[in-house]
């Protein structure tokens, strides 16, 4: 597969260029909003073509897939352009700035018959897949609650638009709460119908929230607690799933690396649970390529991305208004 990168980003540099190459793909071109920046990025990463016009990628019939990792407000127009040109798309989360825009992207891909994936990497990890298998196998019985701990310290090189630019989609809720919404959807197989929340700017955010806590009510009656932050250097990450027959404690698993540990606790005692150590992003691209070939679906589909955005935006609205918000999922979710 020949790929075009839309967005000369950190995530492409650190994870996705390597994942594309590891799965036999060629990164053929990169498009940035600035031609000089695109050229520098291309030179740094051995990419043959670079420019500031989407047509560089969209008009090249030899490019079959695009990876969109620009700032969030650009995703919609870039995705619609790529879909109209017949490209398969992996789009970064959050898919767009509103649920309606995200649904529009996903519906356009369905109409065009191209494969569309959301880059929710956590459901590609061996740890999360193993936790889901434990739940599905009934090892902890009926699910009572899920607690997600995703308060991290945003590294200095990422302290740009994320912490000071609402128009670019900044804020911890579009950045991390979307991932946690997808984790709940992936593990529990259901989405909240309503949420309550609080958010704060606790030292890093300027005009956007850098911390959020929310409680979600699931259709089954299970409760989900979710905590995200950019300002917690030592908190660590993890999740706990509690059921009538057992509990799963997963530490260090809300990360881009295949690390962490899982412990299952039941009436039989405590058990360390092993999981496969594969690269999360390579797995995501592998699943995407298989979907294009007609085998299965991407790890996270377009509707998954619409759903995670719907939950995140409901959390923000609940925090902004101090009221319980019902989650509106849009047509594609
Ligand atoms: P970056 O800030 O690194 O890149 C986003 C855009 O900012 C780039 O496309 C680029 O615009 C511009 N930019 C980046 N660096 C510079 C610079 N030095 N000077 C000028 N402009 C610059 O963001 P991320 O890579 O962290 O995030 C990009 C997207 O990926 C977001 O949607 C984010 O939510 C998502 N993401 C997803 C992750 C996941 O694991 N799924 C993890 C991290 C991010 P241009 O291309 O126009 O030059």
Coordinates of C-alpha atoms and ligand atoms in Angstrom, one line a residue:
X1 CA 0.0 0.0 0.0
X2 CA 1.2 3.5 -0.8
X3 CA 0.2 6.0 1.8
X4 CA -0.2 9.8 2.0
X5 CA 0.3 11.6 5.4
X6 CA -2.0 14.5 5.9
X7 CA -0.4 16.4 8.8
X8 CA 3.3 16.6 9.6
X9 CA 2.7 15.6 13.2
X10 CA 4.4 14.1 16.2
X11 CA 2.2 11.0 16.3
X12 CA 3.0 10.2 12.7
X13 CA 6.7 10.7 13.4
X14 CA 6.7 8.7 16.7
X15 CA 4.4 5.8 15.8
X16 CA 2.5 5.8 12.5
X17 CA 5.3 6.1 9.9
X18 CA 7.0 3.1 11.6
X19 CA 3.7 1.2 11.7
X20 CA 3.0 1.8 8.0
X21 CA 6.5 0.7 7.1
X22 CA 6.4 -2.3 9.5
X23 CA 3.3 -3.6 7.6
X24 CA 5.0 -3.3 4.2
X25 CA 3.6 0.1 3.3
X26 CA 5.4 3.0 1.6
X27 CA 4.9 6.5 2.9
X28 CA 4.8 8.2 -0.5
X29 CA 3.9 11.8 0.4
X30 CA 3.3 14.2 3.3
X31 CA 1.1 17.3 3.2
X32 CA 1.4 20.1 5.8
X33 CA -0.2 23.6 5.9
X34 CA 3.4 24.9 5.3
X35 CA 5.3 23.8 2.3
X36 CA 8.7 24.4 3.9
X37 CA 7.7 22.4 7.0
X38 CA 6.4 19.6 4.8
X39 CA 9.8 19.5 2.9
X40 CA 11.8 19.4 6.2
X41 CA 9.5 16.7 7.6
X42 CA 9.8 14.6 4.4
X43 CA 13.6 14.9 4.3
X44 CA 13.8 13.9 8.0
X45 CA 11.7 10.8 7.4
X46 CA 12.7 9.7 3.9
X47 CA 9.4 10.6 2.3
X48 CA 9.7 11.2 -1.4
X49 CA 7.0 13.9 -2.0
X50 CA 6.0 16.9 0.2
X51 CA 3.8 20.0 -0.2
X52 CA 1.1 22.2 1.2
X53 CA -1.7 21.1 -1.2
X54 CA -3.9 18.1 -0.6
X55 CA -3.9 17.5 -4.3
X56 CA -0.4 16.1 -4.0
X57 CA -2.0 13.1 -2.4
X58 CA -5.5 13.1 -3.6
X59 CA -4.6 13.4 -7.3
X60 CA -2.1 10.6 -7.2
X61 CA -3.9 7.3 -8.1
X62 CA -1.0 5.2 -6.8
X63 CA -1.8 6.3 -3.3
X64 CA -4.4 4.1 -1.8
X65 CA -4.7 5.2 1.8
X66 CA -4.2 8.3 3.9
X67 CA -3.5 8.9 7.5
X68 CA -4.9 12.1 8.9
X69 CA -3.1 13.5 12.0
X70 CA -3.5 17.2 11.6
X71 CA -5.0 19.3 14.4
X72 CA -8.6 18.4 15.1
X73 CA -10.5 21.2 13.4
X74 CA -8.9 20.1 10.0
X75 CA -9.9 16.4 10.1
X76 CA -13.3 16.8 8.6
X77 CA -12.5 18.7 5.4
X78 CA -9.4 16.6 4.9
X79 CA -11.2 13.3 5.4
X80 CA -14.1 14.3 3.1
X81 CA -11.5 15.3 0.4
X82 CA -9.7 12.0 0.7
X83 CA -12.9 10.0 0.7
X84 CA -14.1 11.8 -2.4
X85 CA -10.8 10.9 -4.1
X86 CA -11.5 7.2 -3.3
X87 CA -8.8 6.9 -0.6
X88 CA -9.1 4.6 2.4
X89 CA -8.7 6.6 5.6
X90 CA -7.3 6.3 9.1
X91 CA -8.3 9.4 10.9
X92 CA -7.0 10.5 14.2
X93 CA -9.3 11.0 17.2
X94 CA -11.3 13.1 17.8
X95 CA -12.7 12.6 14.4
X96 CA -14.1 16.1 14.2
X97 CA -15.2 19.1 16.3
X98 CA -18.9 18.0 16.4
X99 CA -20.8 14.7 16.3
X100 CA -22.6 15.8 13.2
X101 CA -19.4 16.4 11.3
X102 CA -17.9 13.1 12.4
X103 CA -21.1 11.3 11.3
X104 CA -20.9 13.1 8.0
X105 CA -17.4 11.8 7.5
X106 CA -18.3 8.2 8.3
X107 CA -21.4 8.3 6.2
X108 CA -19.4 9.7 3.2
X109 CA -17.0 6.8 3.5
X110 CA -19.8 4.3 3.6
X111 CA -21.4 5.8 0.5
X112 CA -18.0 5.9 -1.3
X113 CA -17.2 2.3 -0.4
X114 CA -13.8 3.1 1.2
X115 CA -12.5 1.8 4.5
X116 CA -12.6 4.3 7.3
X117 CA -10.9 3.8 10.7
X118 CA -10.5 5.8 13.8
X119 CA -7.1 5.7 15.4
X120 CA -8.1 4.6 18.9
X121 CA -4.9 2.7 19.7
X122 CA -5.8 1.3 23.1
X123 CA -8.2 -1.3 21.7
X124 CA -5.3 -2.6 19.6
X125 CA -3.3 -3.4 22.7
X126 CA -2.8 -6.9 24.0
X127 CA -3.7 -5.8 27.5
X128 CA -7.1 -4.3 26.5
X129 CA -7.9 -7.3 24.3
X130 CA -7.1 -9.6 27.1
X131 CA -9.3 -7.7 29.6
X132 CA -12.2 -7.8 27.1
X133 CA -11.7 -11.6 26.7
X134 CA -11.8 -12.1 30.5
X135 CA -15.0 -10.1 30.7
X136 CA -16.6 -11.9 27.7
X137 CA -15.6 -15.3 29.2
X138 CA -17.6 -14.3 32.3
X139 CA -14.6 -14.4 34.6
X140 CA -15.9 -11.5 36.7
X141 CA -19.6 -12.1 36.3
X142 CA -22.0 -9.3 35.7
X143 CA -20.3 -5.9 35.4
X144 CA -20.9 -3.5 38.2
X145 CA -18.4 -0.7 37.4
X146 CA -15.4 0.4 35.4
X147 CA -12.9 3.0 36.7
X148 CA -10.5 4.6 34.3
X149 CA -7.4 6.4 35.5
X150 CA -5.9 8.4 32.6
X151 CA -4.3 11.5 34.3
X152 CA -0.9 12.0 32.8
X153 CA 1.7 14.8 32.4
X154 CA 1.6 16.3 28.9
X155 CA 5.2 16.4 27.8
X156 CA 6.7 19.9 27.0
X157 CA 6.9 19.3 23.2
X158 CA 3.1 18.7 23.1
X159 CA 2.2 21.8 25.2
X160 CA 1.0 23.8 22.2
X161 CA -2.5 23.9 20.7
X162 CA -3.7 21.1 23.1
X163 CA -3.5 23.5 26.1
X164 CA -4.3 26.9 24.6
X165 CA -6.3 26.6 21.3
X166 CA -10.0 25.7 21.6
X167 CA -10.4 26.4 17.8
X168 CA -7.9 23.7 17.0
X169 CA -9.7 21.3 19.3
X170 CA -7.5 21.7 22.4
X171 CA -8.4 20.5 25.8
X172 CA -8.0 17.2 27.7
X173 CA -11.6 16.1 27.0
X174 CA -11.3 15.9 23.1
X175 CA -7.7 14.6 23.6
X176 CA -8.1 11.9 26.2
X177 CA -11.7 11.5 27.3
X178 CA -12.4 10.3 23.7
X179 CA -10.0 7.5 24.2
X180 CA -11.6 6.5 27.5
X181 CA -15.0 6.5 26.0
X182 CA -13.7 4.1 23.4
X183 CA -12.2 1.9 26.1
X184 CA -15.5 1.6 27.8
X185 CA -17.3 0.9 24.5
X186 CA -14.7 -1.7 23.6
X187 CA -14.6 -3.5 27.0
X188 CA -18.2 -3.3 28.0
X189 CA -19.9 -3.4 24.6
X190 CA -22.2 -0.5 25.5
X191 CA -22.1 3.3 25.6
X192 CA -23.4 5.7 28.3
X193 CA -26.8 7.1 27.9
X194 CA -26.0 10.0 30.3
X195 CA -23.1 11.6 32.1
X196 CA -22.3 14.0 34.9
X197 CA -18.9 15.8 35.0
X198 CA -16.6 18.4 36.3
X199 CA -13.6 20.0 34.6
X200 CA -10.8 22.4 35.5
X201 CA -7.8 24.2 34.3
X202 CA -5.3 23.1 37.0
X203 CA -2.1 24.7 35.9
X204 CA -1.5 24.0 32.2
X205 CA -4.7 24.8 30.3
X206 CA -5.2 28.3 29.0
X207 CA -8.7 28.8 27.8
X208 CA -9.3 25.0 27.7
X209 CA -9.7 22.4 30.4
X210 CA -6.6 20.4 31.4
X211 CA -8.4 18.0 33.8
X212 CA -11.8 16.3 33.9
X213 CA -13.7 13.8 36.0
X214 CA -16.9 12.2 35.0
X215 CA -19.4 9.5 35.9
X216 CA -21.3 7.7 33.2
X217 CA -24.5 5.7 33.4
X218 CA -24.6 2.7 31.1
X219 CA -27.8 1.0 29.8
X220 CA -27.0 -2.2 31.7
X221 CA -26.9 -0.2 35.0
X222 CA -23.1 -0.4 35.3
X223 CA -21.4 2.8 36.3
X224 CA -18.2 4.2 34.8
X225 CA -15.8 6.7 36.4
X226 CA -13.3 8.4 34.1
X227 CA -10.4 10.7 35.1
X228 CA -8.3 12.6 32.6
X229 CA -5.6 15.2 33.1
X230 CA -2.5 16.8 31.5
X231 CA -1.1 17.9 34.8
X232 CA -0.3 14.7 36.8
X233 CA 3.4 13.7 36.6
X234 CA 3.3 10.8 39.0
X235 CA -0.3 9.4 38.9
X236 CA 0.3 6.5 36.6
X237 CA -2.5 5.1 34.5
X238 CA -4.8 2.1 34.6
X239 CA -8.3 0.8 34.9
X240 CA -10.3 -1.5 37.1
X241 CA -13.4 -3.5 36.1
X242 CA -15.5 -4.8 38.9
X243 CA -18.1 -7.6 38.6
X244 CA -20.2 -9.8 40.8
X245 CA -17.7 -12.7 40.5
X246 CA -14.4 -10.9 40.4
X247 CA -12.3 -7.8 39.7
X248 CA -9.7 -6.9 37.1
X249 CA -6.9 -4.5 38.0
X250 CA -4.9 -3.3 35.1
X251 CA -2.0 -0.9 35.9
X252 CA 0.0 1.2 33.4
X253 CA -2.2 0.1 30.5
X254 CA -3.5 3.5 29.2
X255 CA -0.4 4.2 27.2
X256 CA 1.0 4.1 23.7
X257 CA 3.4 1.2 24.6
X258 CA 2.5 -2.5 25.1
X259 CA 3.3 -2.3 28.8
X260 CA 1.5 -2.7 32.2
X261 CA 0.2 -5.6 34.2
X262 CA -3.2 -7.2 34.7
X263 CA -4.4 -9.0 37.8
X264 CA -7.6 -11.0 38.1
X265 CA -9.1 -11.3 41.6
X266 CA -11.8 -13.8 42.3
X267 CA -13.0 -16.1 45.1
X268 CA -10.2 -18.5 43.9
X269 CA -7.5 -15.8 44.7
X270 CA -5.2 -13.5 42.8
X271 CA -3.9 -14.3 39.4
X272 CA -1.4 -12.4 37.2
X273 CA -2.8 -12.5 33.6
X274 CA -0.3 -12.4 30.7
X275 CA -1.0 -10.6 27.5
X276 CA 0.6 -10.3 24.0
X277 CA 3.2 -7.6 23.7
X278 CA 2.6 -6.4 20.2
X279 CA 2.9 -2.8 18.9
X280 CA -0.4 -1.1 19.2
X281 CA -0.1 1.0 16.1
X282 CA 1.2 -1.8 13.9
X283 CA -1.8 -3.8 15.0
X284 CA -4.1 -1.0 14.1
X285 CA -2.6 -0.7 10.6
X286 CA -2.7 -4.5 10.2
X287 CA -6.4 -4.6 11.0
X288 CA -7.0 -1.6 8.7
X289 CA -5.3 -3.4 5.8
X290 CA -7.2 -6.6 6.4
X291 CA -10.4 -4.6 6.4
X292 CA -9.5 -3.1 3.0
X293 CA -8.9 -6.7 1.8
X294 CA -12.4 -7.7 2.9
X295 CA -11.3 -9.4 6.1
X296 CA -13.1 -8.0 9.1
X297 CA -13.3 -4.4 10.2
X298 CA -10.7 -1.9 11.4
X299 CA -9.9 -2.2 15.1
X300 CA -11.8 1.0 15.7
X301 CA -14.4 1.9 13.0
X302 CA -15.9 5.2 12.0
X303 CA -19.0 4.7 14.1
X304 CA -16.6 3.9 17.1
X305 CA -15.0 7.3 16.5
X306 CA -18.4 9.0 16.3
X307 CA -19.5 7.4 19.6
X308 CA -16.4 8.3 21.5
X309 CA -16.7 11.9 20.4
X310 CA -20.3 12.0 21.4
X311 CA -19.4 10.9 24.9
X312 CA -16.5 13.3 25.2
X313 CA -18.6 16.3 24.1
X314 CA -21.4 15.3 26.5
X315 CA -18.8 15.2 29.3
X316 CA -17.7 18.7 28.4
X317 CA -21.2 20.0 28.2
X318 CA -22.1 18.4 31.5
X319 CA -19.0 20.0 33.1
X320 CA -19.7 23.4 31.5
X321 CA -23.4 23.5 32.6
X322 CA -23.2 21.5 35.9
X323 CA -26.1 19.3 34.7
X324 CA -26.5 15.7 33.7
X325 CA -26.3 15.4 29.9
X326 CA -27.9 12.7 27.8
X327 CA -25.5 11.5 25.1
X328 CA -26.6 12.1 21.5
X329 CA -24.8 9.7 19.2
X330 CA -25.5 10.9 15.6
X331 CA -26.6 8.8 12.7
X332 CA -23.4 6.8 12.1
X333 CA -22.8 5.6 15.7
Ligands
LIG1 P1 1.3 17.9 16.6 O1 1.1 19.2 17.3 O2 2.6 17.2 16.6 O3 0.8 18.0 15.1 C1 -0.4 18.5 14.7 C2 -0.2 19.5 13.6 O4 0.5 20.6 14.2 C3 0.7 19.0 12.5 O5 -0.1 18.4 11.6 C4 1.4 20.3 12.1 O6 0.6 21.0 11.1 C5 1.4 21.2 13.3 N1 2.8 21.1 13.9 C6 3.3 20.1 14.6 N2 4.6 20.5 15.0 C7 4.8 21.7 14.5 C8 5.9 22.6 14.6 N3 7.0 22.3 15.2 N4 5.8 23.8 14.0 C9 4.6 24.1 13.3 N5 3.6 23.3 13.2 C10 3.6 22.2 13.8 O7 0.1 16.9 17.2 P2 0.1 15.4 17.6 O8 0.9 14.6 16.6 O9 0.3 15.2 19.0 O10 -1.5 15.1 17.3 C11 -2.0 15.2 16.0 C12 -3.4 14.5 15.9 O11 -3.2 13.1 16.4 C13 -4.5 15.0 16.9 O12 -5.7 14.9 16.2 C14 -4.4 14.2 18.1 O13 -5.6 14.1 18.8 C15 -4.0 12.8 17.5 N6 -3.2 12.0 18.4 C16 -3.6 10.7 18.5 C17 -2.9 9.8 19.3 C18 -3.2 8.3 19.3 O14 -2.5 7.6 20.0 N7 -4.2 7.9 18.7 C19 -1.7 10.3 20.1 C20 -1.3 11.6 19.8 C21 -2.1 12.4 19.0 P3 0.9 20.8 9.6 O15 0.7 19.4 9.3 O16 -0.1 21.7 8.9 O17 2.3 21.3 9.4

